[in-house]
PDB file of C-alpha atoms in Angstrom:
ATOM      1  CA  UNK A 700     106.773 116.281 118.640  1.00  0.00           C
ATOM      2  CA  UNK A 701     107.720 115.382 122.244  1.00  0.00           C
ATOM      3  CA  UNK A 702     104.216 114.837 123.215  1.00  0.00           C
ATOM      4  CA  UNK A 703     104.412 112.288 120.189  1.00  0.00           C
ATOM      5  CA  UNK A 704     107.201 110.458 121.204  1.00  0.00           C
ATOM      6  CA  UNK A 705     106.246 110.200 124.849  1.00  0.00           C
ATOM      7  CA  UNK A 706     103.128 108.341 124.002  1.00  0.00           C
ATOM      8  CA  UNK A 707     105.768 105.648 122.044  1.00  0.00           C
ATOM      9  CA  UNK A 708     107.012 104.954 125.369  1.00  0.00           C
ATOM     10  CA  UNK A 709     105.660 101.544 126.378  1.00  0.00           C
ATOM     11  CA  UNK A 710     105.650  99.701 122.975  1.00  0.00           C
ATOM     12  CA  UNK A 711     108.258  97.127 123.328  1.00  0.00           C
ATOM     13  CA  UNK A 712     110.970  95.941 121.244  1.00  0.00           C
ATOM     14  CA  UNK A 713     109.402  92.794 120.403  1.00  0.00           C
ATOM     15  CA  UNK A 714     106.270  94.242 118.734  1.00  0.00           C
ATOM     16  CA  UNK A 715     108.256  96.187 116.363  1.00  0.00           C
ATOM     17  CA  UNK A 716     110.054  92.982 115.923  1.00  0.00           C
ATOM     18  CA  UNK A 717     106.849  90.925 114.895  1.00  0.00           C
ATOM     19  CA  UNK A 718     105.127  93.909 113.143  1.00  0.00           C
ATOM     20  CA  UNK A 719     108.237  93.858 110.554  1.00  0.00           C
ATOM     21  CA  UNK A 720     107.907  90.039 110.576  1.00  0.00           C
ATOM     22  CA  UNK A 721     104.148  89.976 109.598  1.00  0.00           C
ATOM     23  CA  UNK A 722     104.881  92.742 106.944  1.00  0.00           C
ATOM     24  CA  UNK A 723     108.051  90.656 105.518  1.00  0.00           C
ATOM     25  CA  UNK A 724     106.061  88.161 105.279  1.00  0.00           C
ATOM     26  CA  UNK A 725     103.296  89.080 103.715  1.00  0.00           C
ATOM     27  CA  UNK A 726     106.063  90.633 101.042  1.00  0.00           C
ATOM     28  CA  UNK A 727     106.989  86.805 101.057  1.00  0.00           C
ATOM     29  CA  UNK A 728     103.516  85.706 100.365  1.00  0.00           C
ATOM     30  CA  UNK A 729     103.018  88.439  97.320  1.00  0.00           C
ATOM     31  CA  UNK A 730     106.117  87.329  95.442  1.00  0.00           C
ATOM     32  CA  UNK A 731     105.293  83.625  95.755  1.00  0.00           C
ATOM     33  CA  UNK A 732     100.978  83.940  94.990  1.00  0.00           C
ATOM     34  CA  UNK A 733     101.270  86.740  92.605  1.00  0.00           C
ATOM     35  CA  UNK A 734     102.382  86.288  88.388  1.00  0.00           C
ATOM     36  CA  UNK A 735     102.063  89.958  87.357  1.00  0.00           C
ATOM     37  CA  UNK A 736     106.142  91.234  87.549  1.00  0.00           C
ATOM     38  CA  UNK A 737     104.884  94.344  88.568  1.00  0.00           C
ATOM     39  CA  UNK A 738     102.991  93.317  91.384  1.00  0.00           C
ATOM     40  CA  UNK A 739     106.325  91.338  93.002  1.00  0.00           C
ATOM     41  CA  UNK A 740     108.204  94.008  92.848  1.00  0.00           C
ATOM     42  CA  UNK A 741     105.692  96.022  94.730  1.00  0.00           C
ATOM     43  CA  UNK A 742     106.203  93.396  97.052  1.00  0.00           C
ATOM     44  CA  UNK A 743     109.934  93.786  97.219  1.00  0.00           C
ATOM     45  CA  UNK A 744     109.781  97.308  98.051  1.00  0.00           C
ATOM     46  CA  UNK A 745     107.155  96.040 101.321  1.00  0.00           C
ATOM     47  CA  UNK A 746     109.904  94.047 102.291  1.00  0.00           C
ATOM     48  CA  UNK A 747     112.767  96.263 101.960  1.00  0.00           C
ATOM     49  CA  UNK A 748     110.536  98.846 103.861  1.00  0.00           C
ATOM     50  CA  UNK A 749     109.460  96.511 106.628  1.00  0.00           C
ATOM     51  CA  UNK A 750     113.457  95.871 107.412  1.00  0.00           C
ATOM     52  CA  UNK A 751     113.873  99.560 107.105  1.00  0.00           C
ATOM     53  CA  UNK A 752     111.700 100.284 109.805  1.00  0.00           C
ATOM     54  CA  UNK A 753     112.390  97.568 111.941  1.00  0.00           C
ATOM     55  CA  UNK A 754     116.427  99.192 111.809  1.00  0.00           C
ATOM     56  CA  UNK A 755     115.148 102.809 112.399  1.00  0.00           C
ATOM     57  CA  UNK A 756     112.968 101.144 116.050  1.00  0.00           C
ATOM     58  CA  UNK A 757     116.545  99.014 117.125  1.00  0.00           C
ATOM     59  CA  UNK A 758     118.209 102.408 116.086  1.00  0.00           C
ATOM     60  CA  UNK A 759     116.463 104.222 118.414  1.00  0.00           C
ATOM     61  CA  UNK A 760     116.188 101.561 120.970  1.00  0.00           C
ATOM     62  CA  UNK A 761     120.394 101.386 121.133  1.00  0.00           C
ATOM     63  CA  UNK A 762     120.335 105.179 121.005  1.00  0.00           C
ATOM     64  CA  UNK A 763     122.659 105.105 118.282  1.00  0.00           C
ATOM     65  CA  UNK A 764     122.384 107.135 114.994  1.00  0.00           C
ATOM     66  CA  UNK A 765     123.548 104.382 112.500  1.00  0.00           C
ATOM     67  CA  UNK A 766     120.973 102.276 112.233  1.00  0.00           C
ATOM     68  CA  UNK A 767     118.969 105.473 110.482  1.00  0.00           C
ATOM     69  CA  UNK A 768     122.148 106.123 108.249  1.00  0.00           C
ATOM     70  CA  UNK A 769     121.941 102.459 106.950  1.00  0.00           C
ATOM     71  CA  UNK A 770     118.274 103.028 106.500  1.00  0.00           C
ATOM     72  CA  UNK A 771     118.757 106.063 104.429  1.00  0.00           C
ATOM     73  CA  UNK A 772     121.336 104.201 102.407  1.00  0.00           C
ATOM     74  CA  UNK A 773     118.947 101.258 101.981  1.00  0.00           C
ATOM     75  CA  UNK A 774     116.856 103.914 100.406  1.00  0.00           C
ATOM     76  CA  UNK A 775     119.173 105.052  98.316  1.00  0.00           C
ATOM     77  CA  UNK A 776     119.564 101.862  97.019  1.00  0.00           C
ATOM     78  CA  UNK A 777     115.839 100.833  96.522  1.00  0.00           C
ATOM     79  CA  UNK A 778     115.727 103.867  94.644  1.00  0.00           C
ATOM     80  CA  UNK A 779     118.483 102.561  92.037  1.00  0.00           C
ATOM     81  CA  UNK A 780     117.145  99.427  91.888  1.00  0.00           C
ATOM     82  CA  UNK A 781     113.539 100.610  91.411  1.00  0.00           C
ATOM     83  CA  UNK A 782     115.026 102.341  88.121  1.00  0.00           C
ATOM     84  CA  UNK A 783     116.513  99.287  86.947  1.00  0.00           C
ATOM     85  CA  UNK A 784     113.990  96.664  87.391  1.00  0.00           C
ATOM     86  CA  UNK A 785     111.280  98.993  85.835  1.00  0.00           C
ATOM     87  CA  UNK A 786     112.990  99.266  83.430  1.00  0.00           C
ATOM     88  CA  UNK A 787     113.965  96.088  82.544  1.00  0.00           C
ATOM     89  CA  UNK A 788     109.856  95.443  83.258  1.00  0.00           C
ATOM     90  CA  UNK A 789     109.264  97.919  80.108  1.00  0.00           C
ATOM     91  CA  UNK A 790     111.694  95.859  78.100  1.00  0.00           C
ATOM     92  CA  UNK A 791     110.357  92.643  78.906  1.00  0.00           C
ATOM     93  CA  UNK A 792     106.880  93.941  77.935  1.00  0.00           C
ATOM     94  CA  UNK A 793     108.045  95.304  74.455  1.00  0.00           C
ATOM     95  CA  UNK A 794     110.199  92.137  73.836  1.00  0.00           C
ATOM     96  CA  UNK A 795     106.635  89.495  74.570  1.00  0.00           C
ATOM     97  CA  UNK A 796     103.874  91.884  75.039  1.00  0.00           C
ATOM     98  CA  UNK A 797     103.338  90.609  78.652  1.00  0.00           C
ATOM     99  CA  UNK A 798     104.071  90.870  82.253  1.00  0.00           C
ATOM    100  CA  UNK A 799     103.378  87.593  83.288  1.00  0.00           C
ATOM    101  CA  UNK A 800     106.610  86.093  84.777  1.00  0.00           C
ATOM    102  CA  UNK A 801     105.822  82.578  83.416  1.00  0.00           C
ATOM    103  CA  UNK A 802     106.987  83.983  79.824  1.00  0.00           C
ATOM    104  CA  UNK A 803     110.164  84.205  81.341  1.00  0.00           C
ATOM    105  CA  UNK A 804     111.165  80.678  81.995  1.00  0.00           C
ATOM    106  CA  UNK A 805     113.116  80.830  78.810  1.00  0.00           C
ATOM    107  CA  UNK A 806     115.650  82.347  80.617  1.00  0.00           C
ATOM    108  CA  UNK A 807     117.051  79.492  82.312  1.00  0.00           C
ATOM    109  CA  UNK A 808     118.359  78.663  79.310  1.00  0.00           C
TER     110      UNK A 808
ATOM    111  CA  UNK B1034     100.659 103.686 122.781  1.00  0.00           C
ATOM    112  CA  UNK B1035      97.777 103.051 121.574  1.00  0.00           C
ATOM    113  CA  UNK B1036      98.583 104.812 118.008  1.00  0.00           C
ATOM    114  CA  UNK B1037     101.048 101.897 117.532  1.00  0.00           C
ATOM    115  CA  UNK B1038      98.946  99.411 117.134  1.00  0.00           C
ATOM    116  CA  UNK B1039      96.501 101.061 115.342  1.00  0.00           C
ATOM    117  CA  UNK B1040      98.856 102.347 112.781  1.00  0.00           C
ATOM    118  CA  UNK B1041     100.668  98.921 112.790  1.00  0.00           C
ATOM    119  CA  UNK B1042      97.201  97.227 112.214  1.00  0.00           C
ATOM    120  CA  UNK B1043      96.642  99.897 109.800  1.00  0.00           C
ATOM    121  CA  UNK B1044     100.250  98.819 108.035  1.00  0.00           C
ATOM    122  CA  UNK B1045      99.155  95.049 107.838  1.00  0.00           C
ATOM    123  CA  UNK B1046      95.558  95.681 106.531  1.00  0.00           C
ATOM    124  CA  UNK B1047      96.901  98.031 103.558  1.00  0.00           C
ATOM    125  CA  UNK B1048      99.861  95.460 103.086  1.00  0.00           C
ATOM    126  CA  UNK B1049      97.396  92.742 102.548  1.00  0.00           C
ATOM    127  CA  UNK B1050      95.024  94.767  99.818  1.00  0.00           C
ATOM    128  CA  UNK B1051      98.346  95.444  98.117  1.00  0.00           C
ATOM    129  CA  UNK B1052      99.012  91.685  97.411  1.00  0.00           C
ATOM    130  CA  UNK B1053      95.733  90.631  96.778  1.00  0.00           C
ATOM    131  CA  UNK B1054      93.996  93.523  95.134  1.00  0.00           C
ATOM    132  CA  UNK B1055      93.221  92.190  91.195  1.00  0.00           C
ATOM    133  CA  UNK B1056      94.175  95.329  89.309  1.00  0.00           C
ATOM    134  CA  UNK B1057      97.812  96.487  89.589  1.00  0.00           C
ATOM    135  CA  UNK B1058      96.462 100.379  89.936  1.00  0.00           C
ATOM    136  CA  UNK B1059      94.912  99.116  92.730  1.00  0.00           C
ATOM    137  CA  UNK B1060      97.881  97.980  93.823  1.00  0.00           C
ATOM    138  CA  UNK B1061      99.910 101.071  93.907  1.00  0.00           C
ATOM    139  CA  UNK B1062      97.585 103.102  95.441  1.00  0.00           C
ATOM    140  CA  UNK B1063      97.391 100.437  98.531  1.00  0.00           C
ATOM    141  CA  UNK B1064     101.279 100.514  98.601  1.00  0.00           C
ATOM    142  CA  UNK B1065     101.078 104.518  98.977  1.00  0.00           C
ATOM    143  CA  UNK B1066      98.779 104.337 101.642  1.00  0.00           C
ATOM    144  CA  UNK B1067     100.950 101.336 103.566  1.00  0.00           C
ATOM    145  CA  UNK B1068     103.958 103.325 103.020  1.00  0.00           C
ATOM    146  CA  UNK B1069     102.170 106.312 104.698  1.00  0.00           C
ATOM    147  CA  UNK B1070     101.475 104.607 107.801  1.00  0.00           C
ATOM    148  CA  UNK B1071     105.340 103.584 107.597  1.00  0.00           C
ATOM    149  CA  UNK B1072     105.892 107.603 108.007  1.00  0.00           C
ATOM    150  CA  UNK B1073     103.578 107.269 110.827  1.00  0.00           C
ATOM    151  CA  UNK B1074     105.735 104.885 112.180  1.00  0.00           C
ATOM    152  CA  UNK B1075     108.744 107.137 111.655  1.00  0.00           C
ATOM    153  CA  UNK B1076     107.256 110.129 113.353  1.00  0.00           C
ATOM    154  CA  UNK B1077     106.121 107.837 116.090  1.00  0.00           C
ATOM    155  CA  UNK B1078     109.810 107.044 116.945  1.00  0.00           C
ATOM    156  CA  UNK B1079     110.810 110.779 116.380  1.00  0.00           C
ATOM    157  CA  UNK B1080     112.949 110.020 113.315  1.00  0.00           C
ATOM    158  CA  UNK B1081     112.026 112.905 111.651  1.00  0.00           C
ATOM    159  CA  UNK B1082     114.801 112.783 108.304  1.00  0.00           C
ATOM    160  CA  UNK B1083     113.644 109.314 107.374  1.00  0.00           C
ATOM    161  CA  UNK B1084     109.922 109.989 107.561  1.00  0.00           C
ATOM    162  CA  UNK B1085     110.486 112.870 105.547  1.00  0.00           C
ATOM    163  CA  UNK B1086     113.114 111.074 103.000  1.00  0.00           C
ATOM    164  CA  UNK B1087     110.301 108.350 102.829  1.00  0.00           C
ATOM    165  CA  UNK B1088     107.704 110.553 102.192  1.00  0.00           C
ATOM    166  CA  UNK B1089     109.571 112.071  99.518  1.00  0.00           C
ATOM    167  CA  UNK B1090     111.541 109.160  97.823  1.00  0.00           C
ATOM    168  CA  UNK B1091     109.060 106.291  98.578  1.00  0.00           C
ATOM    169  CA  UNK B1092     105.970 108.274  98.156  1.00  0.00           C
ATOM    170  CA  UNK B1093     106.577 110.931  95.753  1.00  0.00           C
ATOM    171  CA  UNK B1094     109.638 109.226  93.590  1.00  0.00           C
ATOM    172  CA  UNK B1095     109.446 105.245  93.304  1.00  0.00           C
ATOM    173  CA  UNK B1096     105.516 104.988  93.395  1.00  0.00           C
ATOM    174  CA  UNK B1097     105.019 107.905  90.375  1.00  0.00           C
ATOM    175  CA  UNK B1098     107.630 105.537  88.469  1.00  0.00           C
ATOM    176  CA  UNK B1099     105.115 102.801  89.589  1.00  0.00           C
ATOM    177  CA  UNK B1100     102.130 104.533  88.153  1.00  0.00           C
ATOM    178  CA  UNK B1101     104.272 105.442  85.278  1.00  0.00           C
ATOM    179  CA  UNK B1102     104.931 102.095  84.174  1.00  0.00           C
ATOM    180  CA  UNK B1103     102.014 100.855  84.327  1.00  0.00           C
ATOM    181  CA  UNK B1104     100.891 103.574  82.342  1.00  0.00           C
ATOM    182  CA  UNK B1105     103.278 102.632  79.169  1.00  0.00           C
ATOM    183  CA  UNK B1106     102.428  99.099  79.914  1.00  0.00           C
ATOM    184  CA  UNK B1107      98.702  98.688  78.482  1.00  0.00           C
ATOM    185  CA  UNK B1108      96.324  97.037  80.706  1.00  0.00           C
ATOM    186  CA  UNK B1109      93.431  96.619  78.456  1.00  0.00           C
ATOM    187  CA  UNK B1110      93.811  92.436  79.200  1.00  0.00           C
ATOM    188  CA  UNK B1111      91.021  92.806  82.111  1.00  0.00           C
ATOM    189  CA  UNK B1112      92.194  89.302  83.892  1.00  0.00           C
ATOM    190  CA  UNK B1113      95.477  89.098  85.047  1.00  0.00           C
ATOM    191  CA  UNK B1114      96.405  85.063  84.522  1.00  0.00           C
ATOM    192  CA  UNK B1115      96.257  83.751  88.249  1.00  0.00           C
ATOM    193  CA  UNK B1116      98.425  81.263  89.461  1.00  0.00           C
ATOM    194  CA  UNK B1117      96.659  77.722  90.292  1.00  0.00           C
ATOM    195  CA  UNK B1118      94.741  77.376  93.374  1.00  0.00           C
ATOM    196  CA  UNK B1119      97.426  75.344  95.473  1.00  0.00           C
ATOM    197  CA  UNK B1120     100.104  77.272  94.425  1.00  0.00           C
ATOM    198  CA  UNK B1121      98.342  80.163  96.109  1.00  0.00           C
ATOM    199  CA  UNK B1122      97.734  77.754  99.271  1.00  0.00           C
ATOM    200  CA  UNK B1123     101.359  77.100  98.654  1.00  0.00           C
ATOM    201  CA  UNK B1124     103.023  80.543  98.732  1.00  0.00           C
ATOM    202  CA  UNK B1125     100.443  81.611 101.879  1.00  0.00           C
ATOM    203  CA  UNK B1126     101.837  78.456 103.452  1.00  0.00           C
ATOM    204  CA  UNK B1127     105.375  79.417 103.216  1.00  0.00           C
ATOM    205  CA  UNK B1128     105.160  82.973 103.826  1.00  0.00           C
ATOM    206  CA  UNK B1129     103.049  82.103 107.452  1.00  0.00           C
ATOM    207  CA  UNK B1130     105.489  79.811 108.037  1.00  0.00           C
ATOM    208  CA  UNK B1131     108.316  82.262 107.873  1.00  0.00           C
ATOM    209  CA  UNK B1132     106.211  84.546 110.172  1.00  0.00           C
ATOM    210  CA  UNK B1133     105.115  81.816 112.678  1.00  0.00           C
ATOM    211  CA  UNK B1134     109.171  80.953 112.732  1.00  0.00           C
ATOM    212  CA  UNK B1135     110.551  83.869 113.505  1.00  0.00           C
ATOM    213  CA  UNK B1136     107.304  85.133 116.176  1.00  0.00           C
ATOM    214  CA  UNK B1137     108.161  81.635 118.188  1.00  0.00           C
ATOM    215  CA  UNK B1138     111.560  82.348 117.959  1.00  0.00           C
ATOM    216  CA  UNK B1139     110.907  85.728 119.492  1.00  0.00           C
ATOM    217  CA  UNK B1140     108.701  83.782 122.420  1.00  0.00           C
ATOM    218  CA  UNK B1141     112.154  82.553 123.404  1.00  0.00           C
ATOM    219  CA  UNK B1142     113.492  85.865 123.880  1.00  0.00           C
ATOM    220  CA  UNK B1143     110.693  86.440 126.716  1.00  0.00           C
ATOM    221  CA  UNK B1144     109.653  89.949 127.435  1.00  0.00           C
ATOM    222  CA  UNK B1145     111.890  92.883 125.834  1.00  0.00           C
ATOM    223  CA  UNK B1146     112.439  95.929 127.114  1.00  0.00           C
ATOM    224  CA  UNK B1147     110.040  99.234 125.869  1.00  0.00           C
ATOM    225  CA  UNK B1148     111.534 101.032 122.896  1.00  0.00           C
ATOM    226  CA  UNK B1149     112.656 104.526 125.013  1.00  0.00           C
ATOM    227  CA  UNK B1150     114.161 107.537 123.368  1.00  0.00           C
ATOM    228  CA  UNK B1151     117.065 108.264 125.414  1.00  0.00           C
ATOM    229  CA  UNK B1152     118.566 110.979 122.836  1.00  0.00           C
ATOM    230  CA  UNK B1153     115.700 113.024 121.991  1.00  0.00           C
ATOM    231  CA  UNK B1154     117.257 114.736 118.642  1.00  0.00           C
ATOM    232  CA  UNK B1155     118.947 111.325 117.943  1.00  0.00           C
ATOM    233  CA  UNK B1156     116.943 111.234 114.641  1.00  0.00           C
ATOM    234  CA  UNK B1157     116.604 115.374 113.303  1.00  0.00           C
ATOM    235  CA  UNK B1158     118.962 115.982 110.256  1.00  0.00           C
ATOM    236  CA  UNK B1159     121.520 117.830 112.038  1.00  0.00           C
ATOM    237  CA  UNK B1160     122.400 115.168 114.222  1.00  0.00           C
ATOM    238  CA  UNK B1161     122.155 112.109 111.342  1.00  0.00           C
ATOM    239  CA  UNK B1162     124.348 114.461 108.752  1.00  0.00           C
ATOM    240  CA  UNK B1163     127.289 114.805 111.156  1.00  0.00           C
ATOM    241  CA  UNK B1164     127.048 110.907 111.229  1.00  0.00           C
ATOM    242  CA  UNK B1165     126.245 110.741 107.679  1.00  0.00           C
ATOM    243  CA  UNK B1166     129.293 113.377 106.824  1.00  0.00           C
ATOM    244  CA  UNK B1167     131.870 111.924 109.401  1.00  0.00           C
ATOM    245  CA  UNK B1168     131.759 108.203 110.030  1.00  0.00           C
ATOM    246  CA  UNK B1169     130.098 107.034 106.568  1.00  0.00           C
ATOM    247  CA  UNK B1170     131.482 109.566 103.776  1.00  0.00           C
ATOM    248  CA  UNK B1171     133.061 107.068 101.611  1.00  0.00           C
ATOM    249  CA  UNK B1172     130.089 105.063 101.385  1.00  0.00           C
ATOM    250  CA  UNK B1173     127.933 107.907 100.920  1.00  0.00           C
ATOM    251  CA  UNK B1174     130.119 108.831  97.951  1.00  0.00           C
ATOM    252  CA  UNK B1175     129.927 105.576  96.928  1.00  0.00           C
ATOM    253  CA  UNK B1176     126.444 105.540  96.554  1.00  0.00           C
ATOM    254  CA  UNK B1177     126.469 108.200  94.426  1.00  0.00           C
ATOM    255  CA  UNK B1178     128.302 106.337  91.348  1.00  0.00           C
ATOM    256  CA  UNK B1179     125.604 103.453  92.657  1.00  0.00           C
ATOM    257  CA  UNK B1180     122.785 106.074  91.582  1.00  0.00           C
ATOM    258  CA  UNK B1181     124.293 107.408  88.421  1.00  0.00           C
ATOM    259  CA  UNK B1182     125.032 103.776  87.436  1.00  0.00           C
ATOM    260  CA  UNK B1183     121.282 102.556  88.009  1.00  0.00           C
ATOM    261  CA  UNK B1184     120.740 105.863  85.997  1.00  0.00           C
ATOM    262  CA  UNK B1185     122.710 104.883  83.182  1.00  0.00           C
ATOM    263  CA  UNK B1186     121.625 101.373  83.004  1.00  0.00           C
ATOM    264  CA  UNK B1187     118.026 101.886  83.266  1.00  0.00           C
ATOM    265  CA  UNK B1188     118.721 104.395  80.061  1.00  0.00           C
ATOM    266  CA  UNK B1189     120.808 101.649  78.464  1.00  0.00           C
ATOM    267  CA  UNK B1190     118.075  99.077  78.722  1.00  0.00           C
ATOM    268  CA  UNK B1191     114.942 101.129  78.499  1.00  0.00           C
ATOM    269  CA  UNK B1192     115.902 102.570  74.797  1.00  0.00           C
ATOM    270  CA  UNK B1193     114.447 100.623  71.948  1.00  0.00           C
ATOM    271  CA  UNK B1194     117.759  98.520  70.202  1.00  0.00           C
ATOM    272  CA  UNK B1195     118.110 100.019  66.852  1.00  0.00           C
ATOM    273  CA  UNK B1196     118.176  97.697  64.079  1.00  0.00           C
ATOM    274  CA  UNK B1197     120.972  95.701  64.176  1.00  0.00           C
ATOM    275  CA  UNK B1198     123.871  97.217  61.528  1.00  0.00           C
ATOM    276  CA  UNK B1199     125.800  95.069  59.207  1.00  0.00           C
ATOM    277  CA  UNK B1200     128.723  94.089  61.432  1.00  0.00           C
TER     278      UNK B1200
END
């Protein structure tokens, strides 16, 4: 595991930085091109996992331990609302036998 | 240094089937294999707990619920309805945008210094659960009603409503 880390050693900051910003947005682009709800909220969970890495490299860049605590609490909560929305998917199905999200512009009534 | 950028290029090219792969199944299985090379990516910078905690909760937890949904949600409807041409333009537009903003933004920054680990066991579970246990308890607690909550809701709203009783 030290042989693996050693190799890490002249990646700099900045490339984790825009490696997290190509992945966020190409989270971005999947929620915006995309009309299947399941889909989107694949591309959620890319996002959430892009910032999650991109805390874990500052984390270890500052040396500091937090950074991975808030990612494993981000975790915790993608997990919660993974539940939720799928679920809320499987009622949306059974209520109008579709996943496209342009059934649900009633709801801004 | 080299394994970076492979596995980063890796992370983009799987990350780009997931959006624009036609079938949702598809879909999933590109998302398991993006969030594989985000383990990678953990192991890379020695933090062992989350690549395990995402191998296990990302991997093996939220994508089976994926696949699971998908599998009480019939498919049989071969073509997906697709949004209108310059919509897609549209939401490609905006998303390089965001990317292009925050990459020049970073140009102003000028050269950063290498990611070093300093603290080799800064990320092994011994060291993160005396943070975990000392500095953040209450939230940890706290996210433990946030799980059984999400629990209880997703129960609540996944059960079929009974027919409505005379009130």
């Amino acid at each position: 595991m030290e042989s693996l880390t050693n190799t890490m050693h002249a990646v700099p900051l900045n490339h984790y930085i825009l490696l997290s910003t190509i992945i966020f947005a190409i989270g971005v682009m999947g929620v915006l091109i995309r009309r299947n709800a399941i889909v989107i909220f694949m591309s959620v969970e890319l996002m959430l996992n892009s910032v999650n890495l991109l805390l874990t490299a500052f984390s270890v860049y500052r040396g500091d331990a937090t950074g991975q605590v808030f990612v494993f609490f981000i975790m915790a909560l993608a997990a919660a609302e993974v539940a939720v929305g799928l679920a809320i998917i499987v009622m949306i199905y059974r209520n109008t036998n579709s996943i496209d999200i342009n059934v649900l512009n009633r709801l801004k009534w | 240094m080299s394994t970076f950028y492979f596995i980063a290029f890796l992370s983009i090219f799987f990350s780009i089937l997931v959006i624009s792969a036609k079938n949702p199944v598809h879909s999933i299985l590109y998302l398991i294999l993006t969030f594989f090379t985000f383990t990678i990516h953990y192991i890379l910078l020695n933090a062992q707990f989350l690549a395990i905690v995402n191998f296990i909760v990302y991997m093996g937890a939220i994508l089976v619920l994926f696949l699971y949904t998908l599998m009480l949600i019939n498919l049989n409807k071969e073509s997906e309805p697709v949004k209108p041409f310059m919509v897609k333009i549209a939401g490609v537009f905006g998303g390089g945008i965001l990317a292009v903003a925050v990459a020049s933004s970073l140009k102003l920054i000028g050269a950063s210094n290498p990611v070093l680990l300093q603290n080799p066991d800064l990320g092994l579970v011994k060291n993160l659960g005396k943070v975990l246990f000392n500095e953040f308890l209450l939230p940890f607690e706290i996210s433990s009603v946030l799980l059984l909550s999400a629990m209880v809701g997703a129960v609540l709203l996944a059960t079929k409503e009974k027919e409505p009783k005379a009130a």
